[in-house]
XYZ file of C-alpha atoms in Angstrom:
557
model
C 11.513 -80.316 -41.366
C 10.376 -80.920 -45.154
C 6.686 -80.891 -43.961
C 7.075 -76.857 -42.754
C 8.578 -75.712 -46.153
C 6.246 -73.758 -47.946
C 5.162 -74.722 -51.399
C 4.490 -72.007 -53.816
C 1.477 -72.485 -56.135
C 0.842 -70.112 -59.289
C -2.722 -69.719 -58.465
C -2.387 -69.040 -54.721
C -2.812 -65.317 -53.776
C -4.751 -65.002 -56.794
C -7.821 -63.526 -55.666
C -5.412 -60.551 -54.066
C -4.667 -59.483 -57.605
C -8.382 -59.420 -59.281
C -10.429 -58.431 -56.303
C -9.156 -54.505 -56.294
C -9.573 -55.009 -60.306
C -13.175 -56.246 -59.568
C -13.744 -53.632 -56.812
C -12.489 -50.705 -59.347
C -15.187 -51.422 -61.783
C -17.553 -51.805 -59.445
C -17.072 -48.375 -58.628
C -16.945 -46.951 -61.796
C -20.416 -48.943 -62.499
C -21.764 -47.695 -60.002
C -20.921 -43.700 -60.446
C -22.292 -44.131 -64.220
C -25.325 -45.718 -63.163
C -26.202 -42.991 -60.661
C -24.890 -40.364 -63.596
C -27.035 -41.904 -66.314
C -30.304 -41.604 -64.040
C -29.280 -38.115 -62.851
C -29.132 -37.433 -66.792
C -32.541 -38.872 -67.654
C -34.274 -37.179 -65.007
C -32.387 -33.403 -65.702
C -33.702 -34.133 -69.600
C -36.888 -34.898 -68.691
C -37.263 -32.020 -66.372
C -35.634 -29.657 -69.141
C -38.581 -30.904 -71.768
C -41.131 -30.784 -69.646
C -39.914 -26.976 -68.713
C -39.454 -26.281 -72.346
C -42.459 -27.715 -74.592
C -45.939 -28.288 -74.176
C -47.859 -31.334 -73.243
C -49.316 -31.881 -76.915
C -45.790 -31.201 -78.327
C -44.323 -33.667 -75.939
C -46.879 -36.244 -76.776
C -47.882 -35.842 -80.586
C -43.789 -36.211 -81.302
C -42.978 -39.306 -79.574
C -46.130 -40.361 -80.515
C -45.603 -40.151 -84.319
C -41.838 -41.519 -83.313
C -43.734 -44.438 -81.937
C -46.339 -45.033 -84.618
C -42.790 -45.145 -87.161
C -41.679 -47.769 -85.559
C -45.197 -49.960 -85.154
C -46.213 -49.525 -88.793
C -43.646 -51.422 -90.073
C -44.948 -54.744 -88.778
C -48.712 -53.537 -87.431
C -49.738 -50.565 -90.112
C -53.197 -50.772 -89.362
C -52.872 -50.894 -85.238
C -55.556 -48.270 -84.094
C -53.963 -45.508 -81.531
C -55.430 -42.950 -79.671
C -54.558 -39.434 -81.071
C -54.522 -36.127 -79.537
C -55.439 -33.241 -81.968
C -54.373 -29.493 -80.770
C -57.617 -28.604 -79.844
C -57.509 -31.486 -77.150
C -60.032 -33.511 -78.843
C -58.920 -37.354 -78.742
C -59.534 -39.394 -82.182
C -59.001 -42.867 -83.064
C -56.382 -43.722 -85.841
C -53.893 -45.729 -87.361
C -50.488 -45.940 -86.635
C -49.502 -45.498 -90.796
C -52.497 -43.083 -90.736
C -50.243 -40.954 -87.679
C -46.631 -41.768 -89.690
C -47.744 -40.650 -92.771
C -49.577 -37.084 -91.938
C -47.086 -34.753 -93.985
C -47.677 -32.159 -91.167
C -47.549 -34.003 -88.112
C -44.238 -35.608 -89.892
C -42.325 -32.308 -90.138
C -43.737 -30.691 -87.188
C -42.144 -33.850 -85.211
C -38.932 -34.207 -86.655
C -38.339 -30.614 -85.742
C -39.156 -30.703 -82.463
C -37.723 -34.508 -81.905
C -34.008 -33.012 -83.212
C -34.583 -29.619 -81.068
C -35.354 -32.950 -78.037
C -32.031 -34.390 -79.196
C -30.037 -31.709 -78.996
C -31.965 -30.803 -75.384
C -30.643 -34.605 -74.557
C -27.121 -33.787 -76.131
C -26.572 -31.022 -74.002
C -27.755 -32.665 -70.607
C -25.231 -35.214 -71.198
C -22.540 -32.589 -70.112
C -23.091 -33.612 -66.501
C -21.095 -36.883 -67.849
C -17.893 -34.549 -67.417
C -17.825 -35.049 -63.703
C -17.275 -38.697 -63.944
C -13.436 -38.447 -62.870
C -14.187 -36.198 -60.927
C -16.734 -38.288 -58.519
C -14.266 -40.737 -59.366
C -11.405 -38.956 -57.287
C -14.133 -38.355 -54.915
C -15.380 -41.452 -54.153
C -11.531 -43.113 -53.594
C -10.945 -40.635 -51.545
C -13.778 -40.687 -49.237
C -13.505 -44.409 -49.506
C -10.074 -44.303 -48.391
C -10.434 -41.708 -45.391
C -13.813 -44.370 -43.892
C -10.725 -46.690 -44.079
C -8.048 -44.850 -42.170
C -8.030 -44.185 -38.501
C -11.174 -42.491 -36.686
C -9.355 -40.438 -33.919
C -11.663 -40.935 -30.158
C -9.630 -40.477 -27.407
C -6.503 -39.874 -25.589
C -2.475 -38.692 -27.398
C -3.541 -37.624 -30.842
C -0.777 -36.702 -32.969
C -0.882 -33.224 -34.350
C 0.868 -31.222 -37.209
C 3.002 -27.796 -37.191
C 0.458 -26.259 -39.287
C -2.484 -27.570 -37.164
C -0.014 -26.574 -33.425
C 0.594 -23.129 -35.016
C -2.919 -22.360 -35.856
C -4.192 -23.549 -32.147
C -1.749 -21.353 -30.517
C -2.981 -18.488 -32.671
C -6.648 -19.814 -31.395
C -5.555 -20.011 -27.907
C -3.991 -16.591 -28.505
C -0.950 -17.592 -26.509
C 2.805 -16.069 -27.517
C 5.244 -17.547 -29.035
C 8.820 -17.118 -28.201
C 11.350 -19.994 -28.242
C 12.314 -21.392 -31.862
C 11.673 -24.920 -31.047
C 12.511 -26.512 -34.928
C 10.029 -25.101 -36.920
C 7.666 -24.164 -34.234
C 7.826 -21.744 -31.280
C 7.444 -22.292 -27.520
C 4.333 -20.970 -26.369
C 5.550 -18.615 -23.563
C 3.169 -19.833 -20.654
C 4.838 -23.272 -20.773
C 7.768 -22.324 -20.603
C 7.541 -22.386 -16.302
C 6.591 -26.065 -16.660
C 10.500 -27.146 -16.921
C 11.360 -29.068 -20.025
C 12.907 -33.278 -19.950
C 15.258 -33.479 -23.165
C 16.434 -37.104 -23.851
C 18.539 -37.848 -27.277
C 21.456 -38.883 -27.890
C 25.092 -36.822 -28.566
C 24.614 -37.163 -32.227
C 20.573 -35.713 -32.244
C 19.364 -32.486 -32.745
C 18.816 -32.156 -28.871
C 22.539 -29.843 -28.863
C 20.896 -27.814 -31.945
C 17.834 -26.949 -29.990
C 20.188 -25.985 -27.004
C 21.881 -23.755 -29.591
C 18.568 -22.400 -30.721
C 17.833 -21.801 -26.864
C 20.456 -20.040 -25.869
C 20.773 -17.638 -28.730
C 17.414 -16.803 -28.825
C 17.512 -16.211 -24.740
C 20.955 -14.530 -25.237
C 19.256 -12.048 -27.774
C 16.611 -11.084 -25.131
C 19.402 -10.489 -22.698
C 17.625 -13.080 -20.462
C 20.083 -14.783 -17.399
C 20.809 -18.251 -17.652
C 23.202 -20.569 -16.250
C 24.674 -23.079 -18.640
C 26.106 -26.575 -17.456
C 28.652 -26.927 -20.548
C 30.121 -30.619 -20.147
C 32.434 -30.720 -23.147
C 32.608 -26.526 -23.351
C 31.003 -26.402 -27.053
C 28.110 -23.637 -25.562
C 30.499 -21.652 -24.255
C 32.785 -21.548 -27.604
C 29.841 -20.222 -29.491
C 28.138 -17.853 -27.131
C 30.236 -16.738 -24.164
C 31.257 -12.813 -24.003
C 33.289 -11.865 -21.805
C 32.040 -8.468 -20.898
C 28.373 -9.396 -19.872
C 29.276 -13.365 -19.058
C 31.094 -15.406 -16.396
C 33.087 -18.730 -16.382
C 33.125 -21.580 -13.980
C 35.941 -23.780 -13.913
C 38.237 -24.136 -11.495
C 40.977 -24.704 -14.193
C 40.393 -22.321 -16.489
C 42.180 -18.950 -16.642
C 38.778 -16.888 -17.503
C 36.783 -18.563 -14.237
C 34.942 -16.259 -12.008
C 36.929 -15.376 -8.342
C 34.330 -16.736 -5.978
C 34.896 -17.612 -2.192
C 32.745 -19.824 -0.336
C 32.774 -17.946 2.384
C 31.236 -14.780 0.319
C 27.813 -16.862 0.290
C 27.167 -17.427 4.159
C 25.253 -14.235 5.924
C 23.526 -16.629 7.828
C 22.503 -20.052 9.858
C 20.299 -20.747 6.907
C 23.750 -20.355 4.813
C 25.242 -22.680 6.658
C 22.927 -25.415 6.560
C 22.643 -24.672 2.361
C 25.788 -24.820 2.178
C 26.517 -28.211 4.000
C 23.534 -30.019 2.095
C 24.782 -29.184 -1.282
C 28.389 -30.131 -0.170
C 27.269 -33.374 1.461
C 24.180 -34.623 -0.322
C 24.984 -37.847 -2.051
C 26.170 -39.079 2.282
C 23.358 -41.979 2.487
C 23.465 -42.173 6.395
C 21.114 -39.671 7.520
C 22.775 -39.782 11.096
C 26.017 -39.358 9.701
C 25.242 -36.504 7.418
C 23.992 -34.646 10.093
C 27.298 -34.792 11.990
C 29.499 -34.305 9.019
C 26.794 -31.239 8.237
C 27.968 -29.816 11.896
C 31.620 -29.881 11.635
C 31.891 -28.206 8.414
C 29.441 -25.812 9.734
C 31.999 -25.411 12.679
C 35.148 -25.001 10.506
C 33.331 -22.424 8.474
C 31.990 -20.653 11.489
C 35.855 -21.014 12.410
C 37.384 -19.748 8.994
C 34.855 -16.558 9.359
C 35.526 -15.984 13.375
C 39.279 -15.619 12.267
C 38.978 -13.662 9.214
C 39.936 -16.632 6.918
C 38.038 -16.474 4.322
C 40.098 -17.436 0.969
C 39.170 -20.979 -0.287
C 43.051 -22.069 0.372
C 42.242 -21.069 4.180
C 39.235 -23.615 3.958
C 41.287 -26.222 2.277
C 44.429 -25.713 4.728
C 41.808 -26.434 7.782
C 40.019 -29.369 6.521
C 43.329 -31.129 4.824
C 44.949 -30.385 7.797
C 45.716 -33.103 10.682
C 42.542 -34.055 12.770
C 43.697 -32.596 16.175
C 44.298 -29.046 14.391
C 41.218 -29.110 13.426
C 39.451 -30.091 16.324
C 41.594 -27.440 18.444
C 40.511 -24.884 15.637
C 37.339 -25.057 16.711
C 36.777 -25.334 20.566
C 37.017 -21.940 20.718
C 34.578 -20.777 18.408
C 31.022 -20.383 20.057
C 28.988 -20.944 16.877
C 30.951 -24.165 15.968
C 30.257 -25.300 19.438
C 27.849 -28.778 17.931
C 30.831 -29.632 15.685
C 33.305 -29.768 18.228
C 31.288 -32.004 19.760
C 31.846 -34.767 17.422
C 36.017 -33.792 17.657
C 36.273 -33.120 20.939
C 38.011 -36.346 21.283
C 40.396 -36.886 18.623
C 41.384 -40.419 19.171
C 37.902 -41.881 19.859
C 36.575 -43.890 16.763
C 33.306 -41.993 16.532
C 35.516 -38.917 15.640
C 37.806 -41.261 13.894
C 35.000 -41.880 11.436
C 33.788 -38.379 11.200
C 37.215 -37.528 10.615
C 37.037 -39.531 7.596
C 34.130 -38.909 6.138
C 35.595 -34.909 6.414
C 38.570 -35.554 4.624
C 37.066 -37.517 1.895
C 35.227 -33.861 0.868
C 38.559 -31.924 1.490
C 39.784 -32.268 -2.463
C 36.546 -30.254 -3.590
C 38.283 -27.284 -1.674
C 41.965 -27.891 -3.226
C 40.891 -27.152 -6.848
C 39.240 -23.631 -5.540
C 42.210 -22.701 -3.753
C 43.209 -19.796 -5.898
C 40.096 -18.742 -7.225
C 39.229 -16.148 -4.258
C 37.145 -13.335 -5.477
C 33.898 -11.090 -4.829
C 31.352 -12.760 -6.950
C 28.342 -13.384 -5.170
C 25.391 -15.799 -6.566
C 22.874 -13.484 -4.831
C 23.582 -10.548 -6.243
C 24.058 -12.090 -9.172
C 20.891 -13.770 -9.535
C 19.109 -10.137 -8.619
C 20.580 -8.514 -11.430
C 19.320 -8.928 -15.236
C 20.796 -10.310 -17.987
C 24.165 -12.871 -18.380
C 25.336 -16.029 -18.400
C 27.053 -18.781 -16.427
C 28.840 -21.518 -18.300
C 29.524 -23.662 -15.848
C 32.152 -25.898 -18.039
C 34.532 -28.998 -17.557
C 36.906 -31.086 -19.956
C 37.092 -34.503 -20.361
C 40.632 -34.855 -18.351
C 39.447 -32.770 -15.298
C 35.986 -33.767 -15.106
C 36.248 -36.435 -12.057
C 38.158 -34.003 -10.165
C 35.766 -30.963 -10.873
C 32.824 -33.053 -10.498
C 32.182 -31.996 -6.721
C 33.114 -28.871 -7.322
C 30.631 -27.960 -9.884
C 27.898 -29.822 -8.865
C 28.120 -27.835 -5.545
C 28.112 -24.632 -7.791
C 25.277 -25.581 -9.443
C 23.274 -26.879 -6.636
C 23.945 -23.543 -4.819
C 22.439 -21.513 -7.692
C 19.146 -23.377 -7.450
C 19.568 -22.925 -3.483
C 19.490 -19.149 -3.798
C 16.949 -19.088 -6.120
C 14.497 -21.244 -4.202
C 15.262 -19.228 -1.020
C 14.690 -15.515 -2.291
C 11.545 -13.655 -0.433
C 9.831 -12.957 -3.739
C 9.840 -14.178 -7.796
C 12.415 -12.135 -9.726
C 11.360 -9.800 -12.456
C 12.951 -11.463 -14.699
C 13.180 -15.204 -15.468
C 16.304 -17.464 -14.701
C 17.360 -20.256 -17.561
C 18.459 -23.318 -15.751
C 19.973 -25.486 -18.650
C 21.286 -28.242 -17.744
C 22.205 -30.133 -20.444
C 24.064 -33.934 -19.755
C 23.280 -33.274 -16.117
C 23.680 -37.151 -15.066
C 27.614 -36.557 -15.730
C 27.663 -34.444 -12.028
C 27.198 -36.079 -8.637
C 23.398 -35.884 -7.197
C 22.115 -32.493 -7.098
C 20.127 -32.212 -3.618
C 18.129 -29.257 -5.066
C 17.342 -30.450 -8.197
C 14.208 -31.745 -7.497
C 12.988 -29.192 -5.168
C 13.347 -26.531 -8.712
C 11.346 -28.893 -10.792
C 8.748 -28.690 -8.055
C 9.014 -24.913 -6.852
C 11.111 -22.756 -8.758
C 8.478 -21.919 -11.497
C 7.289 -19.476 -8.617
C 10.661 -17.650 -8.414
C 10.950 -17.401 -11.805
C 13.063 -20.691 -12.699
C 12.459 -22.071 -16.051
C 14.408 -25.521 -16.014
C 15.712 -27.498 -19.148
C 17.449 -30.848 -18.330
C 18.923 -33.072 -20.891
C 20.678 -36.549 -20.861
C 21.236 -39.537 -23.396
C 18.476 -41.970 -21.964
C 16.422 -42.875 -18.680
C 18.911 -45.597 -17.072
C 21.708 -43.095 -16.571
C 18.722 -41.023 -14.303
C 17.726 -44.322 -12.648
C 21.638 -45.186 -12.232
C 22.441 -41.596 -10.255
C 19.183 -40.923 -8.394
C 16.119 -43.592 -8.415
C 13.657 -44.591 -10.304
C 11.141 -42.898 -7.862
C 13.310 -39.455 -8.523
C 12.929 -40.424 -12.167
C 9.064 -40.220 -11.974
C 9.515 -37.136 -9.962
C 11.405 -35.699 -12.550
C 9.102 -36.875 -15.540
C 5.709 -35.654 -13.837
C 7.356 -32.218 -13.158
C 8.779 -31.755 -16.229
C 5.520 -30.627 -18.264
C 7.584 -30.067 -21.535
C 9.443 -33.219 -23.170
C 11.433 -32.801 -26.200
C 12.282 -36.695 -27.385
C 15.345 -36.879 -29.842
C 16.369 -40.516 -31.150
C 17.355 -42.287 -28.839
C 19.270 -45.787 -28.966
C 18.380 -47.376 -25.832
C 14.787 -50.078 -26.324
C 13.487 -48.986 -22.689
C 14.136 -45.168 -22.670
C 12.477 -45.395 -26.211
C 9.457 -47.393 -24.251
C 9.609 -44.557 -21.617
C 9.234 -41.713 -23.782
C 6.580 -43.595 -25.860
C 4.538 -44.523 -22.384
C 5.028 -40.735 -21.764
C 3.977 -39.487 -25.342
C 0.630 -41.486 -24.303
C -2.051 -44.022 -25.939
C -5.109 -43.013 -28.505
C -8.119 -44.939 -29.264
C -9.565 -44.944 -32.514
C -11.961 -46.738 -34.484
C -10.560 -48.621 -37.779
C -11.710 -50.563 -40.913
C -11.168 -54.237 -40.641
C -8.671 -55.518 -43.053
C -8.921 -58.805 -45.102
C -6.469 -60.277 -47.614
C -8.767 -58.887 -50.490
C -9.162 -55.549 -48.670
C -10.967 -53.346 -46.595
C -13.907 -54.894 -44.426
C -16.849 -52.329 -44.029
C -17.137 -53.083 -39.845
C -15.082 -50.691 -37.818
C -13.283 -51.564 -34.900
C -11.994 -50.343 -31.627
C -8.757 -49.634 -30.788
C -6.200 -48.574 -27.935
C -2.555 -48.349 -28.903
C 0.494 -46.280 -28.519
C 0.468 -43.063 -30.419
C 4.159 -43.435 -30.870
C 5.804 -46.882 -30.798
C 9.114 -47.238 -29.687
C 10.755 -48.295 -33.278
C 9.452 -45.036 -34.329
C 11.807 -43.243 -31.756
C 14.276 -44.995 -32.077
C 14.190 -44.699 -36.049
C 13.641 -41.301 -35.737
C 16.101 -38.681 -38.098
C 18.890 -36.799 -36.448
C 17.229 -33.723 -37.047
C 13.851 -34.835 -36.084
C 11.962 -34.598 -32.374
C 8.953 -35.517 -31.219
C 7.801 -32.069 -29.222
C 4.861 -32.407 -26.019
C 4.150 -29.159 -24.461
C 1.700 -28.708 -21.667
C -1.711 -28.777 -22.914
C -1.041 -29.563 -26.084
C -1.199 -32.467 -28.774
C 2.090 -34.103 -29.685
C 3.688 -33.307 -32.342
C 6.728 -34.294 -34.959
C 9.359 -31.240 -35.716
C 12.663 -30.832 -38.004
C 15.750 -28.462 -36.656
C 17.607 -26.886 -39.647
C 20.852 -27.693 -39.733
C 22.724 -24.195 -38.833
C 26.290 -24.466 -37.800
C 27.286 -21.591 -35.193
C 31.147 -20.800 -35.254
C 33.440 -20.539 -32.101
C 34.099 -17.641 -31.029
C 36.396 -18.389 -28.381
C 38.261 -20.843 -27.119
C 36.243 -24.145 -24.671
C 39.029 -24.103 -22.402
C 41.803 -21.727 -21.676
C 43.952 -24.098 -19.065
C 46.006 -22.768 -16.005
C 49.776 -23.388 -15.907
C-alpha cells in the first residue's frame, strides 16, 4: 500500500501561492497604465485649451535646444518668431536669447503646474482598484438562465409590492401574499424546527382576524396557548371541556348517510366489502333515528350488541332495508364476516358515549369566526385515533358539500396529520376546497410517514396540490431529496476554475438550486419558503415563546 501514500514536496502547490500574487500586479499595472495615458492626454488637451500654438512651441522648443547644446551647440533648428515668420538658428543661439529664456521658463512652470494638477485623476486608483475586483469577481460567480432561482426577502418583498398583491400571514420575516393562500400549503420539518413557530405565528395572526379554523392539536400545545373558551370548542372525547356532539345530529339526509359511512369506513381495502359494511351501518343509523335513539351510547349499545339483536333491529326499518340484507341470516358466514368487520368499528362509538350534545358541524361551519382544537394525548391517542380522524374527515365533508363558497375562509391546519388513520376526504380538499373557501395547511416530520399511511401516488397528489411548501430541517436523506427535487433545478453559466484560478471560458450548467445537505443542515429557525408564482426563498422565525393559558388536557374521571 506504500506506493498510494502521498509524498509531500516543499515546492509542490507552489504556483497556487504566486499566481494570485502575479495576477494582483497585473492588475494594478494595468489600471496605472490606462491612468497614466488618461493623464497625458487630459494635460495635453488642458495646454492646448490654455496657450497658444507659438507659446506651446517656442517653450519646449527652447527646453529642447537646452538640452542639445550641451553636446551639439551649433546644431541649426528651425525657429518660429511671433510674427509667424520661420528662421534658421542655432540651438545655443535659441538657449541663450535672454527673452525667449524667461518668457519660457514662465510659461514651462505655469505647464508644470497645469501637469501637477492633472495628476489628481491618480486619486481614483483604489478606487478602480475596488472596481475592477469586483467586477472581476461577479464575471466569476454564477450567471442565473433558467429555471428555481433563489431569491432574497428584500428582493420577495419588493416583487410583491410590484405585483401589488397583499400581504397578510407573518411567514418569518416575510408575509403570505393573500392570493396564495387558496393554494393549500405542504409543511415538512421536524418536532424540534421552526415549523410549530410558524403554526404559532398562523394561528395568532388568523385568531386576531377572528378567522375559523380547525386545529388538529396532537400533543395539545396549540390549544394551551390559544384556546378561549367563550368563542372556541374542544374535541376530545376524554376531556372535560369537549364539545357535546351526536352523530346522529349530522344526518338530514341519504347523502348523510353515505358521508358518514365513508369517513367511518375508509381505510376497508375491499371495495365489495366496504360497500356492505357502508349498508349496515347505514341501516343501524336509519334504525337508531326510526326509534328516536339518537345519543352516541344508543349507537354504541346497537353495534356492540350481539349479532342477532342487531339484525332483528333492523328488519323492520324500511330505509335500512339493503343492510338487513347482508344480516338477514345471522348464522350464515357471509353475515358472519360482515358481522365482524362491524364490530371491529364498534370501539370508535364507546369513547363518544357520553358526549351527546347539539353541536352541529354545519351550522358551525356557516357561522364566522372560532376555533376547533381537535386534541389527543399521548396515552389515549390509539384509542381516539378513529374517533378523531372521523371528526376531522367530516369537517372537510361538509365543507366540500355546501351549495356555495362561504364568505369567509375556513383554516384547515393540520399539523402531524400522518399520526390519524387515512382521511378519505383529504385529498378531495387539496383538490376542491379552495372553491368553498378551504385554505389547507398540512404538516408532518418527512415524506415516508405519507408514503407509509397513504401511497406514494397520494403523495404526488398531495405535493402537486399543495402550491405552497414551507421546508424546515429535516433529518431524513430522501425527504431532504424530495423537497430539494420540489424546490427545483437552475441553469447558469459559470467561470471555469483551475488550480491557479479563474479560467476566462464560461460554462453551462444544470443543478439543484438547493441540495439536500443544505436542508438537512439547515438552522432550527430557518425555512426554505416556495409560494405559488414565486422564486424560492430562505427565511428566519424569531424565537417568541407564547405562554399557556390553559391547561392541554383537562381528563375525565
Amino acid at each position: 500500500m506504500d506506493k498510494y501514500k502521498y509524498h509531500g514536496k516543499s515546492y509542490e502547490g507552489f504556483e497556487t501561492l504566486i499566481d494570485p500574487v502575479k495576477k494582483s500586479f497585473r492588475l494594478q499595472k494595468r489600471i496605472f497604465s490606462a491612468l497614466l495615458i488618461l493623464h497625458t492626454a487630459f494635460f495635453i488637451g488642458v495646454i492646448c485649451y490654455t496657450y497658444d500654438d507659438y507659446t506651446i512651441r517656442s517653450s519646449f522648443q527652447w527646453l529642447l535646444c537646452k538640452g542639445i547644446s550641451v553636446f551639439f551647440p551649433y546644431t541649426p533648428m528651425s525657429f518660429m518668431e511671433p510674427d509667424g515668420k520661420m528662421i534658421i538658428i542655432s540651438a545655443q543661439d535659441i538657449y541663450e536669447n535672454s527673452n525667449l529664456s524667461s518668457f519660457a521658463q514662465y510659461y514651462l512652470i505655469q505647464m508644470l503646474i497645469n501637469f501637477g494638477c492633472c495628476a489628481i485623476i491618480y486619486l481614483t486608483f483604489p478606487f478602480l482598484l475596488v472596481w475592477a475586483r469586483k467586477r472581476s469577481r461577479k464575471l466569476s460567480h454564477k450567471r442565473y438562465l433558467s429555471g428555481a432561482n433563489l431569491t432574497s426577502s428584500k428582493k420577495f418583498k419588493k416583487i410583491v409590492r410590484k405585483k401589488k398583491d397583499k400581504v397578510s400571514i407573518p411567514c418569518g420575516k416575510i408575509k403570505i401574499p393573500e392570493r396564495v393562500e387558496s393554494k393549500h400549503c405542504l409543511m415538512m420539518g421536524v418536532t424540534d424546527s421552526a415549523r410549530s413557530t410558524f403554526i404559532c405565528q398562523l394561528i395568532n395572526h388568523l385568531k386576531k382576524r377572528n378567522d375559523k379554523i380547525i386545529v388538529y392539536d396532537s400533543g395539545g400545545q396549540y390549544l394551551s396557548r390559544f384556546y378561549n373558551p367563550e368563542t372556541d370548542f374542544i374535541f376530545n372525547p376524554v376531556d372535560k371541556r369537549t364539545i357535546g356532539w351526536s352523530l346522529i345530529n349530522e344526518i338530514d339526509s341519504k347523502q348523510d348517510h353515505d358521508a358518514i359511512t365513508s369517513c367511518l369506513l375508509s381505510d376497508i381495502k375491499s371495495p365489495e366489502m366496504k360497500e356492505i359494511a357502508k349498508s349496515v351501518y347505514s341501516g343501524i343509523f336509519s334504525s337508531c333515528i326510526h326509534n328516536k335513539k339518537i345519543k352516541n351510547s344508543d349507537i354504541y349499545k346497537l353495534v356492540s350488541g350481539d349479532f342477532p339483536s342487531i339484525s332483528q333491529e333492523l328488519k323492520d326499518v324500511k330505509e335500512a332495508t339493503e343492510g338487513y340484507r347482508h344480516i338477514s341470516d345471522p348464522s350464515s358466514r357471509h353475515a358472519m364476516s360482515v358481522f365482524s368487520i362491524v364490530s371491529q368499528y364498534a370501539k370508535c362509538f364507546e369513547y363518544m358515549t357520553y358526549n351527546d350534545g347539539p353541536f352541529r358541524i354545519k351550522q358551525w361551519l356557516k357561522q364566522p369566526g372560532g376555533i376547533i382544537f381537535v386534541s389527543t394525548d399521548l396515552n389515549s391517542h390509539d384509542k381516539l385515533m378513529p374517533v378523531l380522524t372521523l371528526f376531522l374527515d367530516l369537517l372537510c365533508q361538509r365543507l366540500l358539500a355546501l351549495p356555495e363558497q362561504l364568505k369567509h375562509p375556513v383554516y384547515y391546519i393540520l399539523d402531524d396529520f400522518v399520526s390519524l388513520k387515512r382521511k378519505n376526504y383529504l385529498l378531495r380538499m387539496l383538490l376542491a376546497s379552495a372553491s368553498k373557501g378551504g385554505r389547507v395547511f398540512l404538516g408532518c416530520q418527512d415524506f415516508d410517514q405519507i408514503d407509509n399511511l397513504y401511497t406514494r401516488d397520494a403523495r404526488h397528489l398531495m405535493v402537486n396540490n399543495c402550491g405552497n411548501h414551507l421546508f424546515f430541517r429535516v433529518t431524513n436523506p430522501l425527504s431532504a431529496k424530495i423537497c430539494s427535487e420540489i424546490i427545483g433545478e437552475t441553469e447558469f453559466f459559470e467561470s471555469g476554475r483551475t488550480l491557479t484560478g479563474t479560467s476566462p471560458q464560461m460554462q453551462k450548467k444544470r443543478e439543484p438550486l438547493v441540495f439536500p445537505t443544505d436542508i438537512m443542515n439547515m438552522g432550527i429557525n430557518q425555512a426554505l419558503v416556495r409560494f405559488s408564482g414565486y422564486d424560492p426563498l430562505m427565511t428566519t422565525f424569531p424565537e417568541k415563546s407564547y405562554k399557556e393559558k390553559v391547561l392541554p388536557l383537562i381528563r375525565k374521571s
